[in-house]
Amino acid sequence: MQKPDTDIPSKATTESVKLPTKPPAKRVVKTPAKQSTSKAISKAKGAVSKPAKSDNSTAKNTSQSGLTSDEASRLLEKNGPNAMPDTNINPLRSALEKFWAPVPWMLEAAIVLELVLGKYVEAAIIGALLVFNAALGLFQESRAQATLTALKSRLALNASVRRDGVWKIILAAELVPGDVVKLSLGSVVAADVHITGGEVLLDQSMLTGESVPIEAGAGVQTFAGALVRRGEAVAEVTATGTRTKFGHTAELVRTAHVVSSQQKAVLRVVRNLAAFNSVVTVALAAYAYYLKIPLVEIIPLVLTAVLASIPVALPATFTLAAALGARALAKRGVLPTRLSAVDEAGTTDVLCADKTGTLTQNALTVTTVHPMPGFDESHVLALAALASAEGGQDPVDAAIRAAASSKGVSDAPKLVKFESFDPAKKMSEATATDSTGATQRIVKGAFAVVVGLAQRSPTATATANELEAQGFRVLAVAAGPQTAMKLVGLIALSDPPRSDSAALVTELHELGIRTVMVTGDAPATATIVAHRVGLDGAVCPPGPIPDSVHPEQFAVFAGVLPEDKYKLVQAFQKGGHVVGMCGDGANDAPALRQAQIGIAVSTATDVAKSAAGMVLTEPGLAGIVAAVKEGRITFQRIQTYTLNSIVKKIVTVLFLIAGLIMTGHAILTPLLMVIVMVAGDFLAMSLTTDNVRPSPTPNAWRIGNLTMAGAAMSICLLAFCTGVLAVGKFGMNLGMEALRTLAFVVLVFGSQATIYAIRERRHLWASSRPSLWLVASSITDIGIASILAIGGIAMTSLPAPVVAGTLAAAAVFAFVLDLLKVPVFARLGLAERTHDRHLAHAGMGKTEAIPMTEPGAAQPKASDSKLDAKAEPETKPESKLEDKAAAPTDLTPQLVKRVHQLYEDLGRKDVQAVEELEKAERERSKNEPDQ
């Protein structure tokens, strides 16, 4: 079989029956006014019509055979890599910016105030703390940037290039002027190129701002950053790196900060606290004025209250927590494209899993070839190979070409023209001439599509159904004159499930995540694979996705177009679910972007990677499971830090009022407040490294409940601090300056006790061991406070026994607070309850866990029944049973066991009904061979 000429493009990326979709062109070309379309085309022509002149003589003289490796090396050394220069902010400018923000302004105001009051030592200490604050923030940001840079390097774009006469896949950064490259469906144009053959539909919206895609053929110039929406072409590189016209827009790895749902929730809490503390500060100033306190004392008091209201380490804490999560995921083969994706993974309760490469091995091989009468296996494969791309990355084409190469055919037609796989048509085709010179049209694609183009075969439908029932992916091949094509044969490809898929699906169920299969394959094939990996449930009927579909209705969505994936995500989101969507094709990008967490699988195109929040570097579900667990761990750490911030901000301001009432003076100075902020807030950042257990169910922010829990803990801590202060004043008769030192010490020690009491939702003795960083920061915090207090540095000294006694009292307070914490958290729905964990594991395997409603909490959507729509009459009694099970007092092991049995029985009936229906369909097909 002859190879196609080099100027005939061949498909390189995502041809697969599972990725059919209408190209975006059919959606975006719908312009209401003819004039606007003309303007768009005119504008786009300005971007693509004039070929750029290469400044390299070698490039000008390059033939379609491409460069040699030696030529490419010389050009790469001369022109540099095909990448944009580093645009990071100058380190000096970044450092100076740390002194120009609300928090530094407060510290700088405190320095000016201390200088005005003649307290030069205090001003110097605050100045040192200001520098420390800036240095620490700069250090954390640099660590996060280093993490993102490392992830970005692993998400580098690839390019299909012809070197030394053969097609190769190389990093786009290694392209040089003169290279011959292939532009394939779903790829990003990696450099400025001049198209020499083939036709493609280019989306240049990121270059021109115009949403109308452009048809581009031989002689057209296009630029780095354009997206290939349809077709395939061969092009010659004319400019790379900084020499490209629109190089800056080709950056697809989004490292820009995106505010996640967690950050929005926490920032809302801080905003509310700031409003509350503002009111308290005004009341504090009014009361001080009422007591006839001098203005020189009121100003520091107000400044202290303002400082107490500022969440100093909040931005750095979010960055650090997300960066640590991203780094942990990178080690597991999961690359977040933005830090906020780590947060979102913990809230996901529905996963739409792709079949090929995620649930299966993505190792397609031709298992069976069924020739029609008049043809043999060799000719079927030879014709199919002509309609398959050469030198691409598509597993279907690669499998067919590999099978055809092992069975040579001497009289194979000669390829004249090849048209790459069109997801809208679900097929690829070729034009060839046979030995007699006659022209033949050859098509390869989905059986349902190809069989409609050819003459009817009495046995083809029954054979295809039989192969699909065995779990094979079936393609049909037809050939002949345009008006009289014949079905040549059927090709069955197998992609067996991964060995770990069933266990990982079960683990996702145990984590409270409803997993559904979304695939473009035939329902029969998808059902068999789903059954093998533990997704036993109903199959969504073929056709448009219903607007009101729910994930618990179906376990499999087969024959799905990429545009249907977008609708499916929207439908699930309307039901209140947080959706994770897997995808790999260019037309999966809208669904990946619409989902709260878009997941580009290991075989994804560049466009899919650019739209996704996470990119898997290894096939299978293991990376998704790791992302969910790491996301929930990050959530628990951030939630603990948030709760700790709520407690400290409320207590500190109210403690100033309590101290003012008790002593008639400001109980803390701005200097002491700054030390408390730095020693407390920044060292509390070690919570981002704490050892916590991921929650057994998807996370959700309950702002009202979290605030109420913080208020309850604040009352306890305020009572402790006020009590110690009262002992110091009335029991020990300490002077005002000594009382200020005691107030500083009790705030530091009490805050540390609170951290260990609230770091997990269960009792102290049942919690996980704190991390070494957390323990080290606590020792540092306590040590600094003790040294300053006993040594009289920046404050009046206190006797060592007083400091030690306060520390012992704080330790006792931690256990008392722990006893009060558990019922409060349970009442507000923040505690992990034993029966929640029991239910999370009781309904697994082939059934789902029963969702439990927590007081004041949103109902989790993931752990729902697998009953299909046909079993709706039987679902209602189950719903009543779930309502009864929601009360903890009614929950017994016998009830759980009985519910589990009922779900298994119903699931068994559903599977049996599906099998009987498929059997009836096969019998009908045999009786009606012409259909």
PDB file of C-alpha atoms in Angstrom, residues 15-253:
ATOM      1  CA  GLU A  15     -10.063  10.969  15.791  1.00  0.00           C
ATOM      2  CA  SER A  16     -12.228   8.619  17.726  1.00  0.00           C
ATOM      3  CA  VAL A  17     -15.795   7.496  17.607  1.00  0.00           C
ATOM      4  CA  LYS A  18     -16.109   8.666  21.183  1.00  0.00           C
ATOM      5  CA  LEU A  19     -15.493  12.303  20.321  1.00  0.00           C
ATOM      6  CA  PRO A  20     -18.182  13.230  17.828  1.00  0.00           C
ATOM      7  CA  THR A  21     -19.358  16.792  17.935  1.00  0.00           C
ATOM      8  CA  LYS A  22     -20.429  19.614  15.772  1.00  0.00           C
ATOM      9  CA  PRO A  23     -17.526  21.927  15.096  1.00  0.00           C
ATOM     10  CA  PRO A  24     -17.739  25.277  16.839  1.00  0.00           C
ATOM     11  CA  ALA A  25     -17.910  26.897  13.438  1.00  0.00           C
ATOM     12  CA  LYS A  26     -21.528  25.855  13.108  1.00  0.00           C
ATOM     13  CA  ARG A  27     -22.332  27.657  16.318  1.00  0.00           C
ATOM     14  CA  VAL A  28     -20.288  30.817  15.983  1.00  0.00           C
ATOM     15  CA  VAL A  29     -21.062  31.527  12.344  1.00  0.00           C
ATOM     16  CA  LYS A  30     -24.668  32.310  13.270  1.00  0.00           C
ATOM     17  CA  THR A  31     -24.277  36.070  12.922  1.00  0.00           C
ATOM     18  CA  PRO A  32     -27.562  37.951  12.645  1.00  0.00           C
ATOM     19  CA  ALA A  33     -26.312  40.502  10.169  1.00  0.00           C
ATOM     20  CA  LYS A  34     -24.573  39.735   6.917  1.00  0.00           C
ATOM     21  CA  GLN A  35     -22.528  42.862   7.267  1.00  0.00           C
ATOM     22  CA  SER A  36     -20.997  41.775  10.565  1.00  0.00           C
ATOM     23  CA  THR A  37     -19.967  38.468   9.043  1.00  0.00           C
ATOM     24  CA  SER A  38     -18.307  40.226   6.166  1.00  0.00           C
ATOM     25  CA  LYS A  39     -16.464  42.476   8.570  1.00  0.00           C
ATOM     26  CA  ALA A  40     -15.355  39.465  10.558  1.00  0.00           C
ATOM     27  CA  ILE A  41     -14.052  37.691   7.494  1.00  0.00           C
ATOM     28  CA  SER A  42     -12.328  40.835   6.333  1.00  0.00           C
ATOM     29  CA  LYS A  43     -10.771  41.332   9.739  1.00  0.00           C
ATOM     30  CA  ALA A  44      -9.612  37.748   9.911  1.00  0.00           C
ATOM     31  CA  LYS A  45      -8.152  37.928   6.445  1.00  0.00           C
ATOM     32  CA  GLY A  46      -6.003  40.710   7.737  1.00  0.00           C
ATOM     33  CA  ALA A  47      -4.619  38.232  10.216  1.00  0.00           C
ATOM     34  CA  VAL A  48      -4.098  35.301   7.871  1.00  0.00           C
ATOM     35  CA  SER A  49      -3.878  36.404   4.276  1.00  0.00           C
ATOM     36  CA  LYS A  50      -0.361  37.754   3.902  1.00  0.00           C
ATOM     37  CA  PRO A  51       2.408  35.235   4.353  1.00  0.00           C
ATOM     38  CA  ALA A  52       5.112  36.408   6.695  1.00  0.00           C
ATOM     39  CA  LYS A  53       8.603  36.546   5.323  1.00  0.00           C
ATOM     40  CA  SER A  54      10.991  34.259   7.070  1.00  0.00           C
ATOM     41  CA  ASP A  55      14.254  35.902   8.007  1.00  0.00           C
ATOM     42  CA  ASN A  56      16.073  32.641   7.602  1.00  0.00           C
ATOM     43  CA  SER A  57      17.440  31.482   4.291  1.00  0.00           C
ATOM     44  CA  THR A  58      17.315  27.857   5.303  1.00  0.00           C
ATOM     45  CA  ALA A  59      13.636  28.208   6.015  1.00  0.00           C
ATOM     46  CA  LYS A  60      13.004  29.670   2.588  1.00  0.00           C
ATOM     47  CA  ASN A  61      14.630  26.778   0.821  1.00  0.00           C
ATOM     48  CA  THR A  62      13.103  24.035   2.938  1.00  0.00           C
ATOM     49  CA  SER A  63      11.232  21.399   0.982  1.00  0.00           C
ATOM     50  CA  GLN A  64       8.250  19.456   2.228  1.00  0.00           C
ATOM     51  CA  SER A  65      10.593  16.730   3.455  1.00  0.00           C
ATOM     52  CA  GLY A  66      11.400  18.949   6.435  1.00  0.00           C
ATOM     53  CA  LEU A  67      14.675  19.785   8.082  1.00  0.00           C
ATOM     54  CA  THR A  68      17.330  17.413   9.224  1.00  0.00           C
ATOM     55  CA  SER A  69      18.166  17.140  12.915  1.00  0.00           C
ATOM     56  CA  ASP A  70      21.500  18.897  12.369  1.00  0.00           C
ATOM     57  CA  GLU A  71      19.844  21.804  10.551  1.00  0.00           C
ATOM     58  CA  ALA A  72      17.231  22.114  13.290  1.00  0.00           C
ATOM     59  CA  SER A  73      19.920  22.164  15.987  1.00  0.00           C
ATOM     60  CA  ARG A  74      21.821  24.960  14.248  1.00  0.00           C
ATOM     61  CA  LEU A  75      18.662  27.010  13.775  1.00  0.00           C
ATOM     62  CA  LEU A  76      17.572  26.445  17.368  1.00  0.00           C
ATOM     63  CA  GLU A  77      20.932  27.714  18.577  1.00  0.00           C
ATOM     64  CA  LYS A  78      20.701  30.730  16.272  1.00  0.00           C
ATOM     65  CA  ASN A  79      17.026  31.704  16.834  1.00  0.00           C
ATOM     66  CA  GLY A  80      16.538  30.470  20.382  1.00  0.00           C
ATOM     67  CA  PRO A  81      13.648  28.410  21.721  1.00  0.00           C
ATOM     68  CA  ASN A  82      10.105  28.915  20.491  1.00  0.00           C
ATOM     69  CA  ALA A  83       8.990  30.514  23.763  1.00  0.00           C
ATOM     70  CA  MET A  84       8.239  33.917  25.134  1.00  0.00           C
ATOM     71  CA  PRO A  85      10.717  35.611  27.484  1.00  0.00           C
ATOM     72  CA  ASP A  86      10.120  35.554  31.204  1.00  0.00           C
ATOM     73  CA  THR A  87       7.646  38.268  32.180  1.00  0.00           C
ATOM     74  CA  ASN A  88       7.854  37.863  35.936  1.00  0.00           C
ATOM     75  CA  ILE A  89       7.908  41.051  38.011  1.00  0.00           C
ATOM     76  CA  ASN A  90      11.346  42.334  38.946  1.00  0.00           C
ATOM     77  CA  PRO A  91      12.243  40.986  42.414  1.00  0.00           C
ATOM     78  CA  LEU A  92      13.037  44.491  43.701  1.00  0.00           C
ATOM     79  CA  ARG A  93       9.679  45.833  42.529  1.00  0.00           C
ATOM     80  CA  SER A  94       7.904  42.853  44.024  1.00  0.00           C
ATOM     81  CA  ALA A  95       9.671  43.461  47.339  1.00  0.00           C
ATOM     82  CA  LEU A  96       8.718  47.153  47.344  1.00  0.00           C
ATOM     83  CA  GLU A  97       5.084  46.257  46.687  1.00  0.00           C
ATOM     84  CA  LYS A  98       5.041  44.381  49.992  1.00  0.00           C
ATOM     85  CA  PHE A  99       5.252  47.751  51.720  1.00  0.00           C
ATOM     86  CA  TRP A 100       2.324  49.224  49.782  1.00  0.00           C
ATOM     87  CA  ALA A 101      -0.860  47.472  50.900  1.00  0.00           C
ATOM     88  CA  PRO A 102      -3.465  47.859  53.686  1.00  0.00           C
ATOM     89  CA  VAL A 103      -1.599  45.714  56.224  1.00  0.00           C
ATOM     90  CA  PRO A 104       1.783  47.472  55.750  1.00  0.00           C
ATOM     91  CA  TRP A 105      -0.024  50.834  55.879  1.00  0.00           C
ATOM     92  CA  MET A 106      -1.286  50.004  59.358  1.00  0.00           C
ATOM     93  CA  LEU A 107       2.183  48.998  60.495  1.00  0.00           C
ATOM     94  CA  GLU A 108       3.720  52.109  58.936  1.00  0.00           C
ATOM     95  CA  ALA A 109       1.096  54.267  60.663  1.00  0.00           C
ATOM     96  CA  ALA A 110       2.019  52.612  63.948  1.00  0.00           C
ATOM     97  CA  ILE A 111       5.699  53.439  63.331  1.00  0.00           C
ATOM     98  CA  VAL A 112       4.879  57.105  62.637  1.00  0.00           C
ATOM     99  CA  LEU A 113       2.711  57.269  65.761  1.00  0.00           C
ATOM    100  CA  GLU A 114       5.422  55.773  67.945  1.00  0.00           C
ATOM    101  CA  LEU A 115       7.965  58.238  66.544  1.00  0.00           C
ATOM    102  CA  VAL A 116       5.616  61.157  67.237  1.00  0.00           C
ATOM    103  CA  LEU A 117       5.195  59.936  70.800  1.00  0.00           C
ATOM    104  CA  GLY A 118       8.970  59.665  71.153  1.00  0.00           C
ATOM    105  CA  LYS A 119       8.993  55.874  71.535  1.00  0.00           C
ATOM    106  CA  TYR A 120      11.915  55.183  69.243  1.00  0.00           C
ATOM    107  CA  VAL A 121      12.681  51.647  70.435  1.00  0.00           C
ATOM    108  CA  GLU A 122       9.074  50.579  69.885  1.00  0.00           C
ATOM    109  CA  ALA A 123       9.137  52.208  66.430  1.00  0.00           C
ATOM    110  CA  ALA A 124      12.306  50.294  65.555  1.00  0.00           C
ATOM    111  CA  ILE A 125      10.775  46.984  66.678  1.00  0.00           C
ATOM    112  CA  ILE A 126       7.611  47.585  64.623  1.00  0.00           C
ATOM    113  CA  GLY A 127       9.831  48.521  61.668  1.00  0.00           C
ATOM    114  CA  ALA A 128      11.705  45.232  62.002  1.00  0.00           C
ATOM    115  CA  LEU A 129       8.408  43.354  62.119  1.00  0.00           C
ATOM    116  CA  LEU A 130       7.258  45.229  59.011  1.00  0.00           C
ATOM    117  CA  VAL A 131      10.352  44.079  57.144  1.00  0.00           C
ATOM    118  CA  PHE A 132       9.824  40.546  58.461  1.00  0.00           C
ATOM    119  CA  ASN A 133       6.207  40.632  57.235  1.00  0.00           C
ATOM    120  CA  ALA A 134       7.317  41.717  53.752  1.00  0.00           C
ATOM    121  CA  ALA A 135      10.123  39.140  53.590  1.00  0.00           C
ATOM    122  CA  LEU A 136       7.850  36.297  54.639  1.00  0.00           C
ATOM    123  CA  GLY A 137       5.176  37.259  52.100  1.00  0.00           C
ATOM    124  CA  LEU A 138       7.799  37.514  49.353  1.00  0.00           C
ATOM    125  CA  PHE A 139       9.224  34.117  50.297  1.00  0.00           C
ATOM    126  CA  GLN A 140       5.824  32.400  50.195  1.00  0.00           C
ATOM    127  CA  GLU A 141       4.931  33.971  46.856  1.00  0.00           C
ATOM    128  CA  SER A 142       8.242  32.912  45.356  1.00  0.00           C
ATOM    129  CA  ARG A 143       7.638  29.333  46.503  1.00  0.00           C
ATOM    130  CA  ALA A 144       4.175  29.349  44.941  1.00  0.00           C
ATOM    131  CA  GLN A 145       5.536  30.846  41.708  1.00  0.00           C
ATOM    132  CA  ALA A 146       8.240  28.191  41.588  1.00  0.00           C
ATOM    133  CA  THR A 147       5.576  25.502  41.944  1.00  0.00           C
ATOM    134  CA  LEU A 148       3.489  26.975  39.129  1.00  0.00           C
ATOM    135  CA  THR A 149       6.554  27.334  36.923  1.00  0.00           C
ATOM    136  CA  ALA A 150       7.387  23.676  37.438  1.00  0.00           C
ATOM    137  CA  LEU A 151       3.822  22.666  36.595  1.00  0.00           C
ATOM    138  CA  LYS A 152       3.837  24.943  33.561  1.00  0.00           C
ATOM    139  CA  SER A 153       6.977  23.305  32.219  1.00  0.00           C
ATOM    140  CA  ARG A 154       5.286  19.910  32.429  1.00  0.00           C
ATOM    141  CA  LEU A 155       2.273  21.211  30.504  1.00  0.00           C
ATOM    142  CA  ALA A 156       4.376  22.396  27.560  1.00  0.00           C
ATOM    143  CA  LEU A 157       2.721  22.180  24.151  1.00  0.00           C
ATOM    144  CA  ASN A 158       3.785  19.530  21.661  1.00  0.00           C
ATOM    145  CA  ALA A 159       4.036  19.743  17.900  1.00  0.00           C
ATOM    146  CA  SER A 160       3.999  17.154  15.119  1.00  0.00           C
ATOM    147  CA  VAL A 161       7.008  17.951  12.915  1.00  0.00           C
ATOM    148  CA  ARG A 162       8.720  16.279   9.984  1.00  0.00           C
ATOM    149  CA  ARG A 163      12.408  15.789  10.724  1.00  0.00           C
ATOM    150  CA  ASP A 164      14.828  13.603   8.803  1.00  0.00           C
ATOM    151  CA  GLY A 165      11.955  12.598   6.504  1.00  0.00           C
ATOM    152  CA  VAL A 166       9.741  11.142   9.259  1.00  0.00           C
ATOM    153  CA  TRP A 167       7.011  12.602  11.430  1.00  0.00           C
ATOM    154  CA  LYS A 168       7.957  13.145  15.080  1.00  0.00           C
ATOM    155  CA  ILE A 169       6.305  14.600  18.175  1.00  0.00           C
ATOM    156  CA  ILE A 170       8.539  17.218  19.806  1.00  0.00           C
ATOM    157  CA  LEU A 171       8.118  20.053  22.273  1.00  0.00           C
ATOM    158  CA  ALA A 172       6.765  23.167  20.618  1.00  0.00           C
ATOM    159  CA  ALA A 173       9.649  25.093  22.173  1.00  0.00           C
ATOM    160  CA  GLU A 174      12.028  23.156  19.886  1.00  0.00           C
ATOM    161  CA  LEU A 175      10.421  24.355  16.645  1.00  0.00           C
ATOM    162  CA  VAL A 176      12.595  26.441  14.314  1.00  0.00           C
ATOM    163  CA  PRO A 177      11.888  28.428  11.147  1.00  0.00           C
ATOM    164  CA  GLY A 178      11.711  26.045   8.204  1.00  0.00           C
ATOM    165  CA  ASP A 179      10.195  23.131  10.101  1.00  0.00           C
ATOM    166  CA  VAL A 180       7.343  21.312   8.383  1.00  0.00           C
ATOM    167  CA  VAL A 181       4.558  20.824  10.907  1.00  0.00           C
ATOM    168  CA  LYS A 182       1.143  19.228  10.942  1.00  0.00           C
ATOM    169  CA  LEU A 183      -1.918  21.181  12.092  1.00  0.00           C
ATOM    170  CA  SER A 184      -4.455  18.700  13.458  1.00  0.00           C
ATOM    171  CA  LEU A 185      -7.871  18.813  15.029  1.00  0.00           C
ATOM    172  CA  GLY A 186      -7.640  20.047  18.614  1.00  0.00           C
ATOM    173  CA  SER A 187      -4.090  21.344  18.405  1.00  0.00           C
ATOM    174  CA  VAL A 188      -2.760  24.833  18.990  1.00  0.00           C
ATOM    175  CA  VAL A 189      -0.714  26.469  16.254  1.00  0.00           C
ATOM    176  CA  ALA A 190       2.609  26.688  18.050  1.00  0.00           C
ATOM    177  CA  ALA A 191       4.367  29.200  15.798  1.00  0.00           C
ATOM    178  CA  ASP A 192       3.720  31.486  12.857  1.00  0.00           C
ATOM    179  CA  VAL A 193       3.234  29.161   9.879  1.00  0.00           C
ATOM    180  CA  HIS A 194       2.506  29.215   6.149  1.00  0.00           C
ATOM    181  CA  ILE A 195       0.024  26.485   5.146  1.00  0.00           C
ATOM    182  CA  THR A 196       1.253  24.450   2.180  1.00  0.00           C
ATOM    183  CA  GLY A 197      -1.422  21.754   1.941  1.00  0.00           C
ATOM    184  CA  GLY A 198      -4.755  20.642   3.327  1.00  0.00           C
ATOM    185  CA  GLU A 199      -7.609  22.649   4.805  1.00  0.00           C
ATOM    186  CA  VAL A 200      -8.386  23.598   8.396  1.00  0.00           C
ATOM    187  CA  LEU A 201     -10.945  25.634  10.263  1.00  0.00           C
ATOM    188  CA  LEU A 202      -9.019  28.065  12.493  1.00  0.00           C
ATOM    189  CA  ASP A 203     -10.360  29.759  15.598  1.00  0.00           C
ATOM    190  CA  GLN A 204      -8.344  32.952  15.891  1.00  0.00           C
ATOM    191  CA  SER A 205     -10.526  34.644  18.509  1.00  0.00           C
ATOM    192  CA  MET A 206      -7.602  34.945  20.898  1.00  0.00           C
ATOM    193  CA  LEU A 207      -5.638  36.740  18.180  1.00  0.00           C
ATOM    194  CA  THR A 208      -8.189  38.992  16.473  1.00  0.00           C
ATOM    195  CA  GLY A 209     -10.990  39.127  19.062  1.00  0.00           C
ATOM    196  CA  GLU A 210     -13.423  37.908  16.380  1.00  0.00           C
ATOM    197  CA  SER A 211     -15.398  34.765  17.171  1.00  0.00           C
ATOM    198  CA  VAL A 212     -16.018  33.645  13.562  1.00  0.00           C
ATOM    199  CA  PRO A 213     -13.654  30.770  12.633  1.00  0.00           C
ATOM    200  CA  ILE A 214     -11.824  31.001   9.315  1.00  0.00           C
ATOM    201  CA  GLU A 215     -11.397  28.370   6.608  1.00  0.00           C
ATOM    202  CA  ALA A 216      -7.698  28.256   5.741  1.00  0.00           C
ATOM    203  CA  GLY A 217      -5.974  26.343   2.950  1.00  0.00           C
ATOM    204  CA  ALA A 218      -2.740  26.302   1.002  1.00  0.00           C
ATOM    205  CA  GLY A 219      -1.075  29.695   0.760  1.00  0.00           C
ATOM    206  CA  VAL A 220      -2.617  31.112   3.932  1.00  0.00           C
ATOM    207  CA  GLN A 221      -0.492  32.444   6.770  1.00  0.00           C
ATOM    208  CA  THR A 222      -1.635  31.942  10.352  1.00  0.00           C
ATOM    209  CA  PHE A 223      -0.058  32.728  13.668  1.00  0.00           C
ATOM    210  CA  ALA A 224       0.866  31.195  16.986  1.00  0.00           C
ATOM    211  CA  GLY A 225      -2.089  30.776  19.313  1.00  0.00           C
ATOM    212  CA  ALA A 226      -4.771  29.883  16.750  1.00  0.00           C
ATOM    213  CA  LEU A 227      -6.828  26.764  17.503  1.00  0.00           C
ATOM    214  CA  VAL A 228      -7.539  24.082  14.908  1.00  0.00           C
ATOM    215  CA  ARG A 229     -11.264  23.387  15.118  1.00  0.00           C
ATOM    216  CA  ARG A 230     -11.618  21.077  12.124  1.00  0.00           C
ATOM    217  CA  GLY A 231      -9.567  19.454   9.403  1.00  0.00           C
ATOM    218  CA  GLU A 232      -5.867  18.946   8.987  1.00  0.00           C
ATOM    219  CA  ALA A 233      -3.080  20.660   7.107  1.00  0.00           C
ATOM    220  CA  VAL A 234       0.670  20.714   6.568  1.00  0.00           C
ATOM    221  CA  ALA A 235       2.478  24.012   7.104  1.00  0.00           C
ATOM    222  CA  GLU A 236       5.958  25.505   7.180  1.00  0.00           C
ATOM    223  CA  VAL A 237       7.150  27.469  10.213  1.00  0.00           C
ATOM    224  CA  THR A 238       8.027  31.064   9.354  1.00  0.00           C
ATOM    225  CA  ALA A 239       8.688  32.608  12.779  1.00  0.00           C
ATOM    226  CA  THR A 240       9.159  31.389  16.339  1.00  0.00           C
ATOM    227  CA  GLY A 241       9.427  32.800  19.844  1.00  0.00           C
ATOM    228  CA  THR A 242       9.586  36.568  20.133  1.00  0.00           C
ATOM    229  CA  ARG A 243       9.449  36.884  16.343  1.00  0.00           C
ATOM    230  CA  THR A 244       5.870  35.612  16.155  1.00  0.00           C
ATOM    231  CA  LYS A 245       3.214  38.220  15.531  1.00  0.00           C
ATOM    232  CA  PHE A 246       0.888  37.127  18.305  1.00  0.00           C
ATOM    233  CA  GLY A 247       3.226  35.057  20.425  1.00  0.00           C
ATOM    234  CA  HIS A 248       2.099  36.531  23.692  1.00  0.00           C
ATOM    235  CA  THR A 249      -1.448  35.265  23.184  1.00  0.00           C
ATOM    236  CA  ALA A 250      -0.336  31.674  22.675  1.00  0.00           C
ATOM    237  CA  GLU A 251       0.056  31.191  26.424  1.00  0.00           C
ATOM    238  CA  LEU A 252      -2.574  28.669  27.407  1.00  0.00           C
ATOM    239  CA  VAL A 253      -1.435  27.573  30.842  1.00  0.00           C
TER     240      VAL A 253
END
